[in-house]
PDB file of N, CA and C in Angstrom:
ATOM      1  N   MET E   1     -59.737  37.887   1.475  1.00  0.00           N
ATOM      2  CA  MET E   1     -59.796  38.542   0.978  1.00  0.00           C
ATOM      3  C   MET E   1     -58.079  39.900   1.005  1.00  0.00           C
ATOM      4  N   GLU E   2     -57.740  41.255   0.853  1.00  0.00           N
ATOM      5  CA  GLU E   2     -56.982  41.750   0.859  1.00  0.00           C
ATOM      6  C   GLU E   2     -57.648  42.578   1.941  1.00  0.00           C
ATOM      7  N   GLU E   3     -57.227  42.627   2.578  1.00  0.00           N
ATOM      8  CA  GLU E   3     -57.455  44.261   3.584  1.00  0.00           C
ATOM      9  C   GLU E   3     -56.234  45.653   3.374  1.00  0.00           C
ATOM     10  N   PHE E   4     -56.327  46.344   3.438  1.00  0.00           N
ATOM     11  CA  PHE E   4     -55.728  47.805   2.648  1.00  0.00           C
ATOM     12  C   PHE E   4     -56.656  49.196   3.756  1.00  0.00           C
ATOM     13  N   GLU E   5     -55.226  50.105   3.335  1.00  0.00           N
ATOM     14  CA  GLU E   5     -55.841  51.230   4.405  1.00  0.00           C
ATOM     15  C   GLU E   5     -55.937  52.756   3.263  1.00  0.00           C
ATOM     16  N   VAL E   6     -56.874  53.071   3.271  1.00  0.00           N
ATOM     17  CA  VAL E   6     -56.986  53.976   2.092  1.00  0.00           C
ATOM     18  C   VAL E   6     -57.480  55.471   2.958  1.00  0.00           C
ATOM     19  N   PRO E   7     -55.239  56.334   1.542  1.00  0.00           N
ATOM     20  CA  PRO E   7     -55.853  57.911   2.842  1.00  0.00           C
ATOM     21  C   PRO E   7     -56.124  58.767   1.900  1.00  0.00           C
ATOM     22  N   VAL E   8     -57.209  59.218   2.462  1.00  0.00           N
ATOM     23  CA  VAL E   8     -57.830  60.601   1.585  1.00  0.00           C
ATOM     24  C   VAL E   8     -58.006  61.886   2.517  1.00  0.00           C
ATOM     25  N   SER E   9     -57.873  62.982   1.358  1.00  0.00           N
ATOM     26  CA  SER E   9     -57.578  64.543   1.924  1.00  0.00           C
ATOM     27  C   SER E   9     -58.931  64.990   1.844  1.00  0.00           C
ATOM     28  N   TYR E  10     -59.256  65.736   2.537  1.00  0.00           N
ATOM     29  CA  TYR E  10     -61.191  66.158   1.890  1.00  0.00           C
ATOM     30  C   TYR E  10     -61.534  67.529   3.233  1.00  0.00           C
ATOM     31  N   LYS E  11     -61.581  69.011   2.148  1.00  0.00           N
ATOM     32  CA  LYS E  11     -61.910  69.441   2.854  1.00  0.00           C
ATOM     33  C   LYS E  11     -61.207  70.012   4.089  1.00  0.00           C
ATOM     34  N   GLY E  12     -59.916  69.846   3.434  1.00  0.00           N
ATOM     35  CA  GLY E  12     -58.664  70.502   4.575  1.00  0.00           C
ATOM     36  C   GLY E  12     -57.911  69.071   5.806  1.00  0.00           C
ATOM     37  N   LYS E  13     -58.806  67.953   6.155  1.00  0.00           N
ATOM     38  CA  LYS E  13     -58.584  67.146   6.787  1.00  0.00           C
ATOM     39  C   LYS E  13     -58.175  66.157   6.340  1.00  0.00           C
ATOM     40  N   GLU E  14     -57.246  64.841   7.207  1.00  0.00           N
ATOM     41  CA  GLU E  14     -56.798  63.947   6.495  1.00  0.00           C
ATOM     42  C   GLU E  14     -57.070  63.424   7.054  1.00  0.00           C
ATOM     43  N   TYR E  15     -57.641  61.785   6.284  1.00  0.00           N
ATOM     44  CA  TYR E  15     -58.662  60.646   6.894  1.00  0.00           C
ATOM     45  C   TYR E  15     -57.860  59.235   6.466  1.00  0.00           C
ATOM     46  N   VAL E  16     -57.507  58.476   6.850  1.00  0.00           N
ATOM     47  CA  VAL E  16     -57.398  56.614   6.553  1.00  0.00           C
ATOM     48  C   VAL E  16     -58.541  55.891   6.572  1.00  0.00           C
ATOM     49  N   PHE E  17     -59.132  55.221   6.261  1.00  0.00           N
ATOM     50  CA  PHE E  17     -60.509  54.262   5.642  1.00  0.00           C
ATOM     51  C   PHE E  17     -59.934  53.282   5.677  1.00  0.00           C
ATOM     52  N   ASN E  18     -60.594  52.165   6.735  1.00  0.00           N
ATOM     53  CA  ASN E  18     -60.061  50.653   5.969  1.00  0.00           C
ATOM     54  C   ASN E  18     -60.534  49.571   5.354  1.00  0.00           C
ATOM     55  N   ALA E  19     -60.270  49.145   4.628  1.00  0.00           N
ATOM     56  CA  ALA E  19     -60.869  48.980   3.156  1.00  0.00           C
ATOM     57  C   ALA E  19     -60.244  47.440   2.896  1.00  0.00           C
ATOM     58  N   ARG E  20     -61.239  45.945   2.027  1.00  0.00           N
ATOM     59  CA  ARG E  20     -60.876  44.944   2.160  1.00  0.00           C
ATOM     60  C   ARG E  20     -61.490  44.690   0.309  1.00  0.00           C
ATOM     61  N   LEU E  21     -60.536  44.237  -0.866  1.00  0.00           N
ATOM     62  CA  LEU E  21     -60.821  44.594  -1.309  1.00  0.00           C
ATOM     63  C   LEU E  21     -61.464  42.697  -1.799  1.00  0.00           C
ATOM     64  N   ALA E  22     -62.838  42.094  -2.432  1.00  0.00           N
ATOM     65  CA  ALA E  22     -62.937  41.176  -2.591  1.00  0.00           C
ATOM     66  C   ALA E  22     -62.969  41.279  -4.276  1.00  0.00           C
ATOM     67  N   THR E  23     -62.818  39.907  -4.619  1.00  0.00           N
ATOM     68  CA  THR E  23     -62.159  39.899  -6.284  1.00  0.00           C
ATOM     69  C   THR E  23     -62.846  38.685  -6.328  1.00  0.00           C
ATOM     70  N   PHE E  24     -63.938  39.605  -7.408  1.00  0.00           N
ATOM     71  CA  PHE E  24     -64.694  37.531  -8.684  1.00  0.00           C
ATOM     72  C   PHE E  24     -64.422  37.187  -9.324  1.00  0.00           C
ATOM     73  N   THR E  25     -65.149  36.575 -10.521  1.00  0.00           N
ATOM     74  CA  THR E  25     -64.292  35.824 -11.506  1.00  0.00           C
ATOM     75  C   THR E  25     -64.234  37.463 -12.002  1.00  0.00           C
ATOM     76  N   TYR E  26     -65.794  37.707 -12.262  1.00  0.00           N
ATOM     77  CA  TYR E  26     -65.293  39.144 -14.001  1.00  0.00           C
ATOM     78  C   TYR E  26     -64.860  40.583 -13.438  1.00  0.00           C
ATOM     79  N   GLY E  27     -65.052  41.059 -11.640  1.00  0.00           N
ATOM     80  CA  GLY E  27     -64.373  41.553 -10.607  1.00  0.00           C
ATOM     81  C   GLY E  27     -64.217  41.822  -9.748  1.00  0.00           C
ATOM     82  N   TYR E  28     -64.539  43.404  -9.539  1.00  0.00           N
ATOM     83  CA  TYR E  28     -64.026  43.397  -8.217  1.00  0.00           C
ATOM     84  C   TYR E  28     -65.466  43.799  -6.513  1.00  0.00           C
ATOM     85  N   LYS E  29     -65.159  44.103  -5.281  1.00  0.00           N
ATOM     86  CA  LYS E  29     -65.746  44.695  -5.218  1.00  0.00           C
ATOM     87  C   LYS E  29     -64.961  45.649  -3.850  1.00  0.00           C
ATOM     88  N   ILE E  30     -64.638  47.222  -3.589  1.00  0.00           N
ATOM     89  CA  ILE E  30     -64.320  47.161  -2.097  1.00  0.00           C
ATOM     90  C   ILE E  30     -64.955  47.763  -1.373  1.00  0.00           C
ATOM     91  N   TYR E  31     -64.625  47.159  -0.080  1.00  0.00           N
ATOM     92  CA  TYR E  31     -65.830  47.356   1.044  1.00  0.00           C
ATOM     93  C   TYR E  31     -64.855  48.555   1.879  1.00  0.00           C
ATOM     94  N   VAL E  32     -65.264  50.147   1.957  1.00  0.00           N
ATOM     95  CA  VAL E  32     -64.256  50.359   2.963  1.00  0.00           C
ATOM     96  C   VAL E  32     -65.601  51.116   4.039  1.00  0.00           C
ATOM     97  N   ASP E  33     -64.655  50.872   5.389  1.00  0.00           N
ATOM     98  CA  ASP E  33     -65.361  51.521   6.339  1.00  0.00           C
ATOM     99  C   ASP E  33     -65.566  52.942   6.695  1.00  0.00           C
ATOM    100  N   VAL E  34     -66.610  54.132   6.590  1.00  0.00           N
ATOM    101  CA  VAL E  34     -66.448  55.207   6.103  1.00  0.00           C
ATOM    102  C   VAL E  34     -67.338  55.261   7.428  1.00  0.00           C
ATOM    103  N   ASN E  35     -66.466  55.560   8.645  1.00  0.00           N
ATOM    104  CA  ASN E  35     -66.944  55.883   9.687  1.00  0.00           C
ATOM    105  C   ASN E  35     -68.048  55.234  10.306  1.00  0.00           C
ATOM    106  N   GLY E  36     -68.139  54.065  10.481  1.00  0.00           N
ATOM    107  CA  GLY E  36     -68.790  53.169  11.366  1.00  0.00           C
ATOM    108  C   GLY E  36     -69.511  52.534   9.989  1.00  0.00           C
ATOM    109  N   THR E  37     -69.754  52.784   8.935  1.00  0.00           N
ATOM    110  CA  THR E  37     -71.156  52.822   7.596  1.00  0.00           C
ATOM    111  C   THR E  37     -69.908  51.835   6.367  1.00  0.00           C
ATOM    112  N   GLU E  38     -70.509  51.212   6.316  1.00  0.00           N
ATOM    113  CA  GLU E  38     -69.545  50.144   5.298  1.00  0.00           C
ATOM    114  C   GLU E  38     -70.344  50.651   4.096  1.00  0.00           C
ATOM    115  N   VAL E  39     -69.071  51.246   3.146  1.00  0.00           N
ATOM    116  CA  VAL E  39     -69.454  51.813   2.112  1.00  0.00           C
ATOM    117  C   VAL E  39     -69.252  50.466   0.510  1.00  0.00           C
ATOM    118  N   VAL E  40     -69.813  50.125  -0.262  1.00  0.00           N
ATOM    119  CA  VAL E  40     -68.993  49.454  -0.785  1.00  0.00           C
ATOM    120  C   VAL E  40     -68.986  50.228  -2.712  1.00  0.00           C
ATOM    121  N   PHE E  41     -67.717  49.717  -2.789  1.00  0.00           N
ATOM    122  CA  PHE E  41     -67.674  50.456  -4.446  1.00  0.00           C
ATOM    123  C   PHE E  41     -67.410  49.709  -5.678  1.00  0.00           C
ATOM    124  N   GLU E  42     -67.877  49.249  -6.375  1.00  0.00           N
ATOM    125  CA  GLU E  42     -67.683  48.470  -7.807  1.00  0.00           C
ATOM    126  C   GLU E  42     -67.402  49.255  -9.043  1.00  0.00           C
ATOM    127  N   ARG E  43     -68.051  48.942  -9.951  1.00  0.00           N
ATOM    128  CA  ARG E  43     -67.475  49.393 -11.967  1.00  0.00           C
ATOM    129  C   ARG E  43     -69.007  49.122 -12.097  1.00  0.00           C
ATOM    130  N   ASP E  44     -69.438  49.872 -13.053  1.00  0.00           N
ATOM    131  CA  ASP E  44     -70.852  50.363 -13.036  1.00  0.00           C
ATOM    132  C   ASP E  44     -70.815  49.482 -14.172  1.00  0.00           C
ATOM    133  N   ASP E  45     -71.858  49.389 -15.516  1.00  0.00           N
ATOM    134  CA  ASP E  45     -71.940  48.990 -16.779  1.00  0.00           C
ATOM    135  C   ASP E  45     -70.771  50.152 -17.991  1.00  0.00           C
ATOM    136  N   SER E  46     -70.213  50.708 -17.324  1.00  0.00           N
ATOM    137  CA  SER E  46     -69.914  51.766 -17.864  1.00  0.00           C
ATOM    138  C   SER E  46     -68.346  51.901 -17.911  1.00  0.00           C
ATOM    139  N   GLY E  47     -68.036  51.119 -16.580  1.00  0.00           N
ATOM    140  CA  GLY E  47     -66.757  51.065 -16.120  1.00  0.00           C
ATOM    141  C   GLY E  47     -66.518  51.805 -15.005  1.00  0.00           C
ATOM    142  N   ASN E  48     -67.244  52.817 -14.356  1.00  0.00           N
ATOM    143  CA  ASN E  48     -67.113  53.979 -13.314  1.00  0.00           C
ATOM    144  C   ASN E  48     -67.147  53.473 -12.535  1.00  0.00           C
ATOM    145  N   LEU E  49     -66.213  54.107 -10.996  1.00  0.00           N
ATOM    146  CA  LEU E  49     -66.770  53.732 -10.018  1.00  0.00           C
ATOM    147  C   LEU E  49     -68.177  53.989  -8.904  1.00  0.00           C
ATOM    148  N   ARG E  50     -68.385  53.112  -8.834  1.00  0.00           N
ATOM    149  CA  ARG E  50     -70.027  53.466  -8.020  1.00  0.00           C
ATOM    150  C   ARG E  50     -70.219  53.424  -6.401  1.00  0.00           C
ATOM    151  N   ALA E  51     -70.815  53.777  -5.707  1.00  0.00           N
ATOM    152  CA  ALA E  51     -70.616  53.828  -3.756  1.00  0.00           C
ATOM    153  C   ALA E  51     -72.067  52.786  -3.794  1.00  0.00           C
ATOM    154  N   LEU E  52     -72.226  52.212  -3.206  1.00  0.00           N
ATOM    155  CA  LEU E  52     -73.562  51.707  -2.257  1.00  0.00           C
ATOM    156  C   LEU E  52     -73.205  51.651  -1.289  1.00  0.00           C
ATOM    157  N   LEU E  53     -74.249  52.209  -0.829  1.00  0.00           N
ATOM    158  CA  LEU E  53     -74.291  52.621   0.923  1.00  0.00           C
ATOM    159  C   LEU E  53     -75.537  51.266   1.234  1.00  0.00           C
ATOM    160  N   PRO E  54     -75.615  50.569   2.492  1.00  0.00           N
ATOM    161  CA  PRO E  54     -76.750  50.143   3.387  1.00  0.00           C
ATOM    162  C   PRO E  54     -78.323  51.423   3.488  1.00  0.00           C
ATOM    163  N   GLU E  55     -79.116  50.369   3.365  1.00  0.00           N
ATOM    164  CA  GLU E  55     -80.458  51.479   3.750  1.00  0.00           C
ATOM    165  C   GLU E  55     -80.541  52.418   5.118  1.00  0.00           C
ATOM    166  N   ASN E  56     -79.939  51.472   6.076  1.00  0.00           N
ATOM    167  CA  ASN E  56     -80.151  51.744   7.191  1.00  0.00           C
ATOM    168  C   ASN E  56     -79.613  53.154   7.493  1.00  0.00           C
ATOM    169  N   THR E  57     -78.167  53.632   6.676  1.00  0.00           N
ATOM    170  CA  THR E  57     -78.062  54.944   7.012  1.00  0.00           C
ATOM    171  C   THR E  57     -78.429  55.823   7.279  1.00  0.00           C
ATOM    172  N   SER E  58     -79.681  55.955   7.203  1.00  0.00           N
ATOM    173  CA  SER E  58     -80.440  57.289   7.312  1.00  0.00           C
ATOM    174  C   SER E  58     -79.715  57.997   8.702  1.00  0.00           C
ATOM    175  N   GLU E  59     -79.044  57.506   9.665  1.00  0.00           N
ATOM    176  CA  GLU E  59     -78.557  57.715  11.140  1.00  0.00           C
ATOM    177  C   GLU E  59     -77.586  58.435  10.883  1.00  0.00           C
ATOM    178  N   THR E  60     -77.243  58.229  10.179  1.00  0.00           N
ATOM    179  CA  THR E  60     -75.759  58.464   9.710  1.00  0.00           C
ATOM    180  C   THR E  60     -75.387  58.814   8.024  1.00  0.00           C
ATOM    181  N   THR E  61     -75.152  60.066   7.689  1.00  0.00           N
ATOM    182  CA  THR E  61     -74.642  60.852   6.643  1.00  0.00           C
ATOM    183  C   THR E  61     -73.925  60.999   6.209  1.00  0.00           C
ATOM    184  N   ILE E  62     -72.558  60.638   4.870  1.00  0.00           N
ATOM    185  CA  ILE E  62     -71.907  60.839   4.588  1.00  0.00           C
ATOM    186  C   ILE E  62     -72.007  61.520   2.931  1.00  0.00           C
ATOM    187  N   GLU E  63     -71.229  62.602   3.553  1.00  0.00           N
ATOM    188  CA  GLU E  63     -71.158  63.251   2.206  1.00  0.00           C
ATOM    189  C   GLU E  63     -70.823  62.792   1.034  1.00  0.00           C
ATOM    190  N   LYS E  64     -71.293  63.520   0.135  1.00  0.00           N
ATOM    191  CA  LYS E  64     -70.825  63.469  -0.930  1.00  0.00           C
ATOM    192  C   LYS E  64     -69.422  63.137  -1.910  1.00  0.00           C
ATOM    193  N   GLY E  65     -69.019  64.200  -0.836  1.00  0.00           N
ATOM    194  CA  GLY E  65     -67.722  65.141  -1.672  1.00  0.00           C
ATOM    195  C   GLY E  65     -67.305  64.213  -1.420  1.00  0.00           C
ATOM    196  N   LEU E  66     -66.954  63.682   0.550  1.00  0.00           N
ATOM    197  CA  LEU E  66     -66.263  62.634   0.432  1.00  0.00           C
ATOM    198  C   LEU E  66     -66.349  61.370  -0.151  1.00  0.00           C
ATOM    199  N   ILE E  67     -67.486  60.269  -0.159  1.00  0.00           N
ATOM    200  CA  ILE E  67     -67.398  59.076  -0.985  1.00  0.00           C
ATOM    201  C   ILE E  67     -66.869  59.950  -2.452  1.00  0.00           C
ATOM    202  N   GLU E  68     -66.757  60.811  -3.595  1.00  0.00           N
ATOM    203  CA  GLU E  68     -66.069  61.336  -4.172  1.00  0.00           C
ATOM    204  C   GLU E  68     -64.509  61.713  -4.141  1.00  0.00           C
ATOM    205  N   ALA E  69     -63.993  61.428  -3.140  1.00  0.00           N
ATOM    206  CA  ALA E  69     -62.257  61.489  -2.725  1.00  0.00           C
ATOM    207  C   ALA E  69     -62.533  60.889  -2.574  1.00  0.00           C
ATOM    208  N   ILE E  70     -62.424  59.583  -1.843  1.00  0.00           N
ATOM    209  CA  ILE E  70     -62.640  57.943  -2.194  1.00  0.00           C
ATOM    210  C   ILE E  70     -62.554  57.537  -2.973  1.00  0.00           C
ATOM    211  N   ILE E  71     -63.325  57.599  -4.035  1.00  0.00           N
ATOM    212  CA  ILE E  71     -62.771  56.764  -5.203  1.00  0.00           C
ATOM    213  C   ILE E  71     -62.147  57.650  -6.054  1.00  0.00           C
ATOM    214  N   GLU E  72     -61.833  58.749  -5.936  1.00  0.00           N
ATOM    215  CA  GLU E  72     -60.473  59.915  -6.703  1.00  0.00           C
ATOM    216  C   GLU E  72     -59.208  58.704  -6.139  1.00  0.00           C
ATOM    217  N   VAL E  73     -59.656  58.700  -5.162  1.00  0.00           N
ATOM    218  CA  VAL E  73     -57.952  58.252  -4.395  1.00  0.00           C
ATOM    219  C   VAL E  73     -58.018  56.424  -5.588  1.00  0.00           C
TER     220      VAL E  73
END
């Protein structure tokens, strides 16, 4: 797995999230650590990126706009 950083500007603040790229035979997934919560980004059937959050994220909420900002990068 390749590790890299994702720089994101959101609501006037700069963030840098650690990420890992996992490649598979027919695609890839990007695992991004967003403030201690691992968010998985993958392509959907239409070819757009979607974010998958773990089920136990009720304690920590991640703003939809932040997820969209990460996808834009």
